[in-house]
PDB file of N, CA and C in Angstrom:
ATOM      1  N   ARG A 129    -146.324 100.506  65.179  1.00 72.00           N
ATOM      2  CA  ARG A 129    -145.514 100.860  66.328  1.00 72.00           C
ATOM      3  C   ARG A 129    -146.441 101.192  67.491  1.00 72.00           C
ATOM      4  N   ASP A 130    -146.113 100.674  68.644  1.00 75.00           N
ATOM      5  CA  ASP A 130    -146.868 100.885  69.877  1.00 75.00           C
ATOM      6  C   ASP A 130    -148.327 100.445  69.779  1.00 75.00           C
ATOM      7  N   GLY A 131    -148.619  99.514  68.884  1.00 77.00           N
ATOM      8  CA  GLY A 131    -149.969  98.978  68.779  1.00 77.00           C
ATOM      9  C   GLY A 131    -150.160  97.823  69.745  1.00 77.00           C
ATOM     10  N   LEU A 132    -151.396  97.367  69.875  1.00 81.00           N
ATOM     11  CA  LEU A 132    -151.659  96.208  70.720  1.00 81.00           C
ATOM     12  C   LEU A 132    -150.849  95.020  70.209  1.00 81.00           C
ATOM     13  N   ALA A 133    -150.280  94.282  71.112  1.00 86.00           N
ATOM     14  CA  ALA A 133    -149.371  93.197  70.738  1.00 86.00           C
ATOM     15  C   ALA A 133    -150.079  91.859  70.545  1.00 86.00           C
ATOM     16  N   PHE A 134    -151.397  91.799  70.677  1.00 89.00           N
ATOM     17  CA  PHE A 134    -152.100  90.514  70.586  1.00 89.00           C
ATOM     18  C   PHE A 134    -151.842  89.773  69.274  1.00 89.00           C
ATOM     19  N   PRO A 135    -151.938  90.414  68.103  1.00 91.00           N
ATOM     20  CA  PRO A 135    -151.650  89.675  66.860  1.00 91.00           C
ATOM     21  C   PRO A 135    -150.200  89.193  66.800  1.00 91.00           C
ATOM     22  N   ALA A 136    -149.267  90.016  67.227  1.00 90.00           N
ATOM     23  CA  ALA A 136    -147.858  89.621  67.223  1.00 90.00           C
ATOM     24  C   ALA A 136    -147.623  88.480  68.205  1.00 90.00           C
ATOM     25  N   LEU A 137    -148.281  88.522  69.351  1.00 91.00           N
ATOM     26  CA  LEU A 137    -148.121  87.461  70.342  1.00 91.00           C
ATOM     27  C   LEU A 137    -148.693  86.147  69.820  1.00 91.00           C
ATOM     28  N   ALA A 138    -149.829  86.199  69.130  1.00 93.00           N
ATOM     29  CA  ALA A 138    -150.409  84.982  68.554  1.00 93.00           C
ATOM     30  C   ALA A 138    -149.461  84.372  67.523  1.00 93.00           C
ATOM     31  N   LEU A 139    -148.881  85.205  66.673  1.00 94.00           N
ATOM     32  CA  LEU A 139    -147.916  84.723  65.683  1.00 94.00           C
ATOM     33  C   LEU A 139    -146.672  84.161  66.372  1.00 94.00           C
ATOM     34  N   ALA A 140    -146.178  84.852  67.376  1.00 94.00           N
ATOM     35  CA  ALA A 140    -144.994  84.388  68.105  1.00 94.00           C
ATOM     36  C   ALA A 140    -145.255  83.040  68.772  1.00 94.00           C
ATOM     37  N   GLU A 141    -146.447  82.869  69.328  1.00 96.00           N
ATOM     38  CA  GLU A 141    -146.795  81.597  69.967  1.00 96.00           C
ATOM     39  C   GLU A 141    -146.787  80.463  68.939  1.00 96.00           C
ATOM     40  N   ARG A 142    -147.417  80.686  67.792  1.00 97.00           N
ATOM     41  CA  ARG A 142    -147.446  79.652  66.749  1.00 97.00           C
ATOM     42  C   ARG A 142    -146.036  79.322  66.255  1.00 97.00           C
ATOM     43  N   GLU A 143    -145.272  80.358  65.964  1.00 96.00           N
ATOM     44  CA  GLU A 143    -143.914  80.157  65.445  1.00 96.00           C
ATOM     45  C   GLU A 143    -143.014  79.469  66.471  1.00 96.00           C
ATOM     46  N   ALA A 144    -143.066  79.922  67.703  1.00 96.00           N
ATOM     47  CA  ALA A 144    -142.220  79.326  68.743  1.00 96.00           C
ATOM     48  C   ALA A 144    -142.569  77.859  68.947  1.00 96.00           C
ATOM     49  N   GLY A 145    -143.864  77.557  68.995  1.00 96.00           N
ATOM     50  CA  GLY A 145    -144.278  76.167  69.175  1.00 96.00           C
ATOM     51  C   GLY A 145    -143.787  75.276  68.052  1.00 96.00           C
ATOM     52  N   GLN A 146    -143.988  75.729  66.812  1.00 97.00           N
ATOM     53  CA  GLN A 146    -143.565  74.926  65.666  1.00 97.00           C
ATOM     54  C   GLN A 146    -142.049  74.778  65.611  1.00 97.00           C
ATOM     55  N   ARG A 147    -141.342  75.856  65.827  1.00 96.00           N
ATOM     56  CA  ARG A 147    -139.877  75.804  65.774  1.00 96.00           C
ATOM     57  C   ARG A 147    -139.301  74.948  66.899  1.00 96.00           C
ATOM     58  N   ALA A 148    -139.910  75.016  68.076  1.00 96.00           N
ATOM     59  CA  ALA A 148    -139.440  74.180  69.189  1.00 96.00           C
ATOM     60  C   ALA A 148    -139.676  72.704  68.888  1.00 96.00           C
ATOM     61  N   ARG A 149    -140.813  72.383  68.287  1.00 95.00           N
ATOM     62  CA  ARG A 149    -141.064  70.984  67.921  1.00 95.00           C
ATOM     63  C   ARG A 149    -140.095  70.523  66.830  1.00 95.00           C
ATOM     64  N   ASP A 150    -139.783  71.408  65.897  1.00 96.00           N
ATOM     65  CA  ASP A 150    -138.889  71.052  64.787  1.00 96.00           C
ATOM     66  C   ASP A 150    -137.434  70.905  65.216  1.00 96.00           C
ATOM     67  N   SER A 151    -136.960  71.805  66.069  1.00 95.00           N
ATOM     68  CA  SER A 151    -135.525  71.820  66.381  1.00 95.00           C
ATOM     69  C   SER A 151    -135.187  71.611  67.852  1.00 95.00           C
ATOM     70  N   GLY A 152    -136.187  71.550  68.712  1.00 94.00           N
ATOM     71  CA  GLY A 152    -135.926  71.309  70.127  1.00 94.00           C
ATOM     72  C   GLY A 152    -135.885  72.553  70.986  1.00 94.00           C
ATOM     73  N   VAL A 153    -135.720  73.718  70.372  1.00 94.00           N
ATOM     74  CA  VAL A 153    -135.690  74.970  71.128  1.00 94.00           C
ATOM     75  C   VAL A 153    -136.094  76.107  70.193  1.00 94.00           C
ATOM     76  N   ALA A 154    -136.686  77.132  70.761  1.00 95.00           N
ATOM     77  CA  ALA A 154    -137.054  78.305  69.957  1.00 95.00           C
ATOM     78  C   ALA A 154    -137.039  79.541  70.832  1.00 95.00           C
ATOM     79  N   TRP A 155    -136.790  80.662  70.201  1.00 94.00           N
ATOM     80  CA  TRP A 155    -136.791  81.957  70.880  1.00 94.00           C
ATOM     81  C   TRP A 155    -137.435  82.951  69.932  1.00 94.00           C
ATOM     82  N   VAL A 156    -138.432  83.671  70.394  1.00 93.00           N
ATOM     83  CA  VAL A 156    -139.068  84.699  69.569  1.00 93.00           C
ATOM     84  C   VAL A 156    -139.117  85.991  70.365  1.00 93.00           C
ATOM     85  N   GLY A 157    -139.213  87.094  69.684  1.00 90.00           N
ATOM     86  CA  GLY A 157    -139.288  88.390  70.351  1.00 90.00           C
ATOM     87  C   GLY A 157    -140.278  89.298  69.657  1.00 90.00           C
ATOM     88  N   ILE A 158    -140.858  90.183  70.419  1.00 89.00           N
ATOM     89  CA  ILE A 158    -141.775  91.196  69.896  1.00 89.00           C
ATOM     90  C   ILE A 158    -141.227  92.546  70.332  1.00 89.00           C
ATOM     91  N   THR A 159    -141.099  93.455  69.401  1.00 87.00           N
ATOM     92  CA  THR A 159    -140.631  94.801  69.731  1.00 87.00           C
ATOM     93  C   THR A 159    -141.666  95.825  69.295  1.00 87.00           C
ATOM     94  N   ASN A 160    -141.572  96.998  69.885  1.00 86.00           N
ATOM     95  CA  ASN A 160    -142.440  98.125  69.541  1.00 86.00           C
ATOM     96  C   ASN A 160    -143.918  97.808  69.683  1.00 86.00           C
ATOM     97  N   GLY A 161    -144.246  96.956  70.626  1.00 84.00           N
ATOM     98  CA  GLY A 161    -145.640  96.636  70.888  1.00 84.00           C
ATOM     99  C   GLY A 161    -146.124  97.365  72.122  1.00 84.00           C
ATOM    100  N   HIS A 162    -147.379  97.250  72.370  1.00 81.00           N
ATOM    101  CA  HIS A 162    -147.988  97.840  73.554  1.00 81.00           C
ATOM    102  C   HIS A 162    -148.594  96.694  74.336  1.00 81.00           C
ATOM    103  N   HIS A 163    -149.726  96.850  74.920  1.00 80.00           N
ATOM    104  CA  HIS A 163    -150.344  95.870  75.805  1.00 80.00           C
ATOM    105  C   HIS A 163    -150.477  94.502  75.140  1.00 80.00           C
ATOM    106  N   ALA A 164    -150.021  93.449  75.829  1.00 81.00           N
ATOM    107  CA  ALA A 164    -150.089  92.079  75.302  1.00 81.00           C
ATOM    108  C   ALA A 164    -150.972  91.179  76.152  1.00 81.00           C
ATOM    109  N   GLY A 165    -151.602  91.705  77.172  1.00 81.00           N
ATOM    110  CA  GLY A 165    -152.463  90.887  78.011  1.00 81.00           C
ATOM    111  C   GLY A 165    -151.669  90.027  78.980  1.00 81.00           C
ATOM    112  N   ALA A 166    -152.322  89.008  79.486  1.00 84.00           N
ATOM    113  CA  ALA A 166    -151.697  88.105  80.457  1.00 84.00           C
ATOM    114  C   ALA A 166    -150.749  87.159  79.733  1.00 84.00           C
ATOM    115  N   MET A 167    -149.473  87.267  80.010  1.00 85.00           N
ATOM    116  CA  MET A 167    -148.467  86.458  79.327  1.00 85.00           C
ATOM    117  C   MET A 167    -148.561  84.978  79.704  1.00 85.00           C
ATOM    118  N   GLY A 168    -149.243  84.669  80.788  1.00 89.00           N
ATOM    119  CA  GLY A 168    -149.395  83.277  81.184  1.00 89.00           C
ATOM    120  C   GLY A 168    -150.263  82.469  80.244  1.00 89.00           C
ATOM    121  N   LEU A 169    -151.143  83.114  79.497  1.00 92.00           N
ATOM    122  CA  LEU A 169    -152.035  82.370  78.605  1.00 92.00           C
ATOM    123  C   LEU A 169    -151.285  81.670  77.471  1.00 92.00           C
ATOM    124  N   PRO A 170    -150.440  82.362  76.715  1.00 94.00           N
ATOM    125  CA  PRO A 170    -149.731  81.639  75.654  1.00 94.00           C
ATOM    126  C   PRO A 170    -148.745  80.598  76.184  1.00 94.00           C
ATOM    127  N   VAL A 171    -148.082  80.864  77.293  1.00 94.00           N
ATOM    128  CA  VAL A 171    -147.149  79.855  77.809  1.00 94.00           C
ATOM    129  C   VAL A 171    -147.904  78.626  78.305  1.00 94.00           C
ATOM    130  N   ARG A 172    -149.085  78.824  78.840  1.00 93.00           N
ATOM    131  CA  ARG A 172    -149.886  77.682  79.287  1.00 93.00           C
ATOM    132  C   ARG A 172    -150.338  76.831  78.095  1.00 93.00           C
ATOM    133  N   ARG A 173    -150.730  77.493  77.020  1.00 94.00           N
ATOM    134  CA  ARG A 173    -151.122  76.744  75.821  1.00 94.00           C
ATOM    135  C   ARG A 173    -149.936  75.951  75.265  1.00 94.00           C
ATOM    136  N   LEU A 174    -148.760  76.555  75.252  1.00 96.00           N
ATOM    137  CA  LEU A 174    -147.571  75.842  74.772  1.00 96.00           C
ATOM    138  C   LEU A 174    -147.239  74.662  75.682  1.00 96.00           C
ATOM    139  N   ALA A 175    -147.396  74.837  76.978  1.00 94.00           N
ATOM    140  CA  ALA A 175    -147.161  73.729  77.909  1.00 94.00           C
ATOM    141  C   ALA A 175    -148.151  72.601  77.654  1.00 94.00           C
ATOM    142  N   GLY A 176    -149.378  72.946  77.277  1.00 92.00           N
ATOM    143  CA  GLY A 176    -150.374  71.936  76.937  1.00 92.00           C
ATOM    144  C   GLY A 176    -149.980  71.107  75.727  1.00 92.00           C
ATOM    145  N   GLN A 177    -149.036  71.604  74.938  1.00 93.00           N
ATOM    146  CA  GLN A 177    -148.517  70.877  73.778  1.00 93.00           C
ATOM    147  C   GLN A 177    -147.258  70.082  74.139  1.00 93.00           C
ATOM    148  N   GLY A 178    -146.945  70.035  75.443  1.00 92.00           N
ATOM    149  CA  GLY A 178    -145.783  69.285  75.898  1.00 92.00           C
ATOM    150  C   GLY A 178    -144.480  70.063  75.871  1.00 92.00           C
ATOM    151  N   LEU A 179    -144.549  71.377  75.724  1.00 95.00           N
ATOM    152  CA  LEU A 179    -143.352  72.215  75.668  1.00 95.00           C
ATOM    153  C   LEU A 179    -143.150  72.957  76.980  1.00 95.00           C
ATOM    154  N   VAL A 180    -141.932  73.337  77.261  1.00 95.00           N
ATOM    155  CA  VAL A 180    -141.630  74.251  78.360  1.00 95.00           C
ATOM    156  C   VAL A 180    -141.653  75.644  77.755  1.00 95.00           C
ATOM    157  N   ALA A 181    -142.333  76.569  78.391  1.00 95.00           N
ATOM    158  CA  ALA A 181    -142.460  77.910  77.815  1.00 95.00           C
ATOM    159  C   ALA A 181    -142.174  78.973  78.865  1.00 95.00           C
ATOM    160  N   LEU A 182    -141.453  79.989  78.456  1.00 95.00           N
ATOM    161  CA  LEU A 182    -141.137  81.140  79.298  1.00 95.00           C
ATOM    162  C   LEU A 182    -141.500  82.399  78.528  1.00 95.00           C
ATOM    163  N   ALA A 183    -142.014  83.388  79.222  1.00 92.00           N
ATOM    164  CA  ALA A 183    -142.289  84.689  78.599  1.00 92.00           C
ATOM    165  C   ALA A 183    -141.813  85.779  79.548  1.00 92.00           C
ATOM    166  N   PHE A 184    -141.220  86.787  78.984  1.00 89.00           N
ATOM    167  CA  PHE A 184    -140.720  87.922  79.753  1.00 89.00           C
ATOM    168  C   PHE A 184    -141.203  89.195  79.079  1.00 89.00           C
ATOM    169  N   SER A 185    -141.521  90.180  79.867  1.00 84.00           N
ATOM    170  CA  SER A 185    -141.916  91.459  79.282  1.00 84.00           C
ATOM    171  C   SER A 185    -141.307  92.588  80.092  1.00 84.00           C
ATOM    172  N   ASN A 186    -141.165  93.702  79.438  1.00 82.00           N
ATOM    173  CA  ASN A 186    -140.737  94.883  80.173  1.00 82.00           C
ATOM    174  C   ASN A 186    -141.909  95.850  80.223  1.00 82.00           C
ATOM    175  N   SER A 187    -141.932  96.651  81.224  1.00 81.00           N
ATOM    176  CA  SER A 187    -142.977  97.662  81.374  1.00 81.00           C
ATOM    177  C   SER A 187    -142.475  98.708  82.358  1.00 81.00           C
ATOM    178  N   PRO A 188    -143.110  99.841  82.374  1.00 84.00           N
ATOM    179  CA  PRO A 188    -142.699 100.870  83.335  1.00 84.00           C
ATOM    180  C   PRO A 188    -142.881 100.376  84.771  1.00 84.00           C
ATOM    181  N   ALA A 189    -142.086 100.896  85.665  1.00 90.00           N
ATOM    182  CA  ALA A 189    -142.217 100.552  87.087  1.00 90.00           C
ATOM    183  C   ALA A 189    -143.625 100.895  87.551  1.00 90.00           C
ATOM    184  N   ALA A 190    -144.315  99.899  88.117  1.00 90.00           N
ATOM    185  CA  ALA A 190    -145.695 100.108  88.539  1.00 90.00           C
ATOM    186  C   ALA A 190    -145.960  99.660  89.970  1.00 90.00           C
ATOM    187  N   MET A 191    -145.102  98.801  90.513  1.00 91.00           N
ATOM    188  CA  MET A 191    -145.338  98.303  91.872  1.00 91.00           C
ATOM    189  C   MET A 191    -144.003  98.042  92.555  1.00 91.00           C
ATOM    190  N   PRO A 192    -143.975  98.152  93.871  1.00 94.00           N
ATOM    191  CA  PRO A 192    -142.725  97.895  94.600  1.00 94.00           C
ATOM    192  C   PRO A 192    -142.503  96.399  94.777  1.00 94.00           C
ATOM    193  N   VAL A 193    -141.266  96.024  95.051  1.00 93.00           N
ATOM    194  CA  VAL A 193    -140.983  94.646  95.439  1.00 93.00           C
ATOM    195  C   VAL A 193    -141.506  94.455  96.859  1.00 93.00           C
ATOM    196  N   ALA A 194    -141.598  93.215  97.310  1.00 94.00           N
ATOM    197  CA  ALA A 194    -142.088  92.937  98.658  1.00 94.00           C
ATOM    198  C   ALA A 194    -141.296  93.743  99.681  1.00 94.00           C
ATOM    199  N   GLY A 195    -141.986  94.484 100.508  1.00 96.00           N
ATOM    200  CA  GLY A 195    -141.356  95.304 101.530  1.00 96.00           C
ATOM    201  C   GLY A 195    -140.858  96.645 101.024  1.00 96.00           C
ATOM    202  N   GLY A 196    -140.960  96.874  99.734  1.00 96.00           N
ATOM    203  CA  GLY A 196    -140.478  98.134  99.166  1.00 96.00           C
ATOM    204  C   GLY A 196    -141.500  99.254  99.273  1.00 96.00           C
ATOM    205  N   ARG A 197    -141.055 100.458  98.980  1.00 96.00           N
ATOM    206  CA  ARG A 197    -141.935 101.621  99.056  1.00 96.00           C
ATOM    207  C   ARG A 197    -142.136 102.317  97.715  1.00 96.00           C
ATOM    208  N   ARG A 198    -141.179 102.171  96.826  1.00 97.00           N
ATOM    209  CA  ARG A 198    -141.313 102.873  95.547  1.00 97.00           C
ATOM    210  C   ARG A 198    -141.485 101.853  94.414  1.00 97.00           C
ATOM    211  N   PRO A 199    -142.207 102.204  93.385  1.00 95.00           N
ATOM    212  CA  PRO A 199    -142.393 101.280  92.260  1.00 95.00           C
ATOM    213  C   PRO A 199    -141.054 100.886  91.642  1.00 95.00           C
ATOM    214  N   LEU A 200    -140.899  99.605  91.374  1.00 92.00           N
ATOM    215  CA  LEU A 200    -139.675  99.088  90.783  1.00 92.00           C
ATOM    216  C   LEU A 200    -139.969  98.095  89.659  1.00 92.00           C
ATOM    217  N   LEU A 201    -141.016  97.279  89.820  1.00 86.00           N
ATOM    218  CA  LEU A 201    -141.340  96.233  88.856  1.00 86.00           C
ATOM    219  C   LEU A 201    -142.518  96.625  87.984  1.00 86.00           C
ATOM    220  N   GLY A 202    -142.537  96.072  86.784  1.00 83.00           N
ATOM    221  CA  GLY A 202    -143.720  96.175  85.944  1.00 83.00           C
ATOM    222  C   GLY A 202    -144.770  95.207  86.458  1.00 83.00           C
ATOM    223  N   THR A 203    -145.901  95.156  85.802  1.00 78.00           N
ATOM    224  CA  THR A 203    -147.006  94.354  86.311  1.00 78.00           C
ATOM    225  C   THR A 203    -147.013  92.914  85.826  1.00 78.00           C
ATOM    226  N   ASN A 204    -146.163  92.553  84.888  1.00 69.00           N
ATOM    227  CA  ASN A 204    -146.169  91.188  84.376  1.00 69.00           C
ATOM    228  C   ASN A 204    -144.774  90.802  83.897  1.00 69.00           C
ATOM    229  N   PRO A 205    -143.801  90.724  84.785  1.00 70.00           N
ATOM    230  CA  PRO A 205    -142.428  90.539  84.311  1.00 70.00           C
ATOM    231  C   PRO A 205    -142.094  89.150  83.782  1.00 70.00           C
ATOM    232  N   VAL A 206    -142.702  88.078  84.321  1.00 85.00           N
ATOM    233  CA  VAL A 206    -142.298  86.723  83.948  1.00 85.00           C
ATOM    234  C   VAL A 206    -143.499  85.787  83.983  1.00 85.00           C
ATOM    235  N   ALA A 207    -143.562  84.882  83.015  1.00 90.00           N
ATOM    236  CA  ALA A 207    -144.541  83.789  83.038  1.00 90.00           C
ATOM    237  C   ALA A 207    -143.799  82.521  82.635  1.00 90.00           C
ATOM    238  N   ALA A 208    -144.116  81.413  83.277  1.00 93.00           N
ATOM    239  CA  ALA A 208    -143.483  80.135  82.961  1.00 93.00           C
ATOM    240  C   ALA A 208    -144.517  79.029  83.065  1.00 93.00           C
ATOM    241  N   ALA A 209    -144.398  78.030  82.201  1.00 93.00           N
ATOM    242  CA  ALA A 209    -145.323  76.895  82.254  1.00 93.00           C
ATOM    243  C   ALA A 209    -144.637  75.656  81.693  1.00 93.00           C
ATOM    244  N   PHE A 210    -145.005  74.511  82.244  1.00 91.00           N
ATOM    245  CA  PHE A 210    -144.538  73.224  81.730  1.00 91.00           C
ATOM    246  C   PHE A 210    -145.567  72.192  82.121  1.00 91.00           C
ATOM    247  N   ARG A 211    -145.595  71.114  81.400  1.00 84.00           N
ATOM    248  CA  ARG A 211    -146.584  70.078  81.644  1.00 84.00           C
ATOM    249  C   ARG A 211    -146.259  69.337  82.940  1.00 84.00           C
ATOM    250  N   ALA A 212    -147.272  69.095  83.744  1.00 79.00           N
ATOM    251  CA  ALA A 212    -147.102  68.373  85.005  1.00 79.00           C
ATOM    252  C   ALA A 212    -147.545  66.920  84.835  1.00 79.00           C
ATOM    253  N   ALA A 213    -147.135  66.075  85.763  1.00 77.00           N
ATOM    254  CA  ALA A 213    -147.492  64.661  85.701  1.00 77.00           C
ATOM    255  C   ALA A 213    -148.971  64.437  85.993  1.00 77.00           C
ATOM    256  N   THR A 214    -149.590  65.341  86.736  1.00 74.00           N
ATOM    257  CA  THR A 214    -151.011  65.208  87.054  1.00 74.00           C
ATOM    258  C   THR A 214    -151.762  66.401  86.483  1.00 74.00           C
ATOM    259  N   ARG A 215    -153.065  66.327  86.503  1.00 68.00           N
ATOM    260  CA  ARG A 215    -153.878  67.428  85.993  1.00 68.00           C
ATOM    261  C   ARG A 215    -154.331  68.357  87.117  1.00 68.00           C
ATOM    262  N   ARG A 216    -153.791  68.188  88.286  1.00 68.00           N
ATOM    263  CA  ARG A 216    -154.161  69.028  89.424  1.00 68.00           C
ATOM    264  C   ARG A 216    -153.774  70.481  89.161  1.00 68.00           C
ATOM    265  N   ARG A 217    -154.679  71.389  89.436  1.00 63.00           N
ATOM    266  CA  ARG A 217    -154.405  72.817  89.236  1.00 63.00           C
ATOM    267  C   ARG A 217    -154.281  73.495  90.579  1.00 63.00           C
ATOM    268  N   TRP A 218    -153.514  74.579  90.635  1.00 59.00           N
ATOM    269  CA  TRP A 218    -153.399  75.316  91.871  1.00 59.00           C
ATOM    270  C   TRP A 218    -154.259  76.498  91.856  1.00 59.00           C
TER     271      TRP A 218
END
């Protein structure tokens, strides 16, 4: 409980990728974890396998929305990746 989420995230990435390839869609969740790092890394790896990947996380309010004054958002709320037609990176 409340441990680093890296091992759980690695397992979730493997399971989601395999299940999505097998059935066309997959959804995995991690609960009672702590820091999971940059959520864009696993979704990017899944996109490299030809999958569309989304990751969402919750965290305490740490920063305001654009133009805001009080913290409202966590530091890593959403990550998304999908394969592009070209290899151009932004």
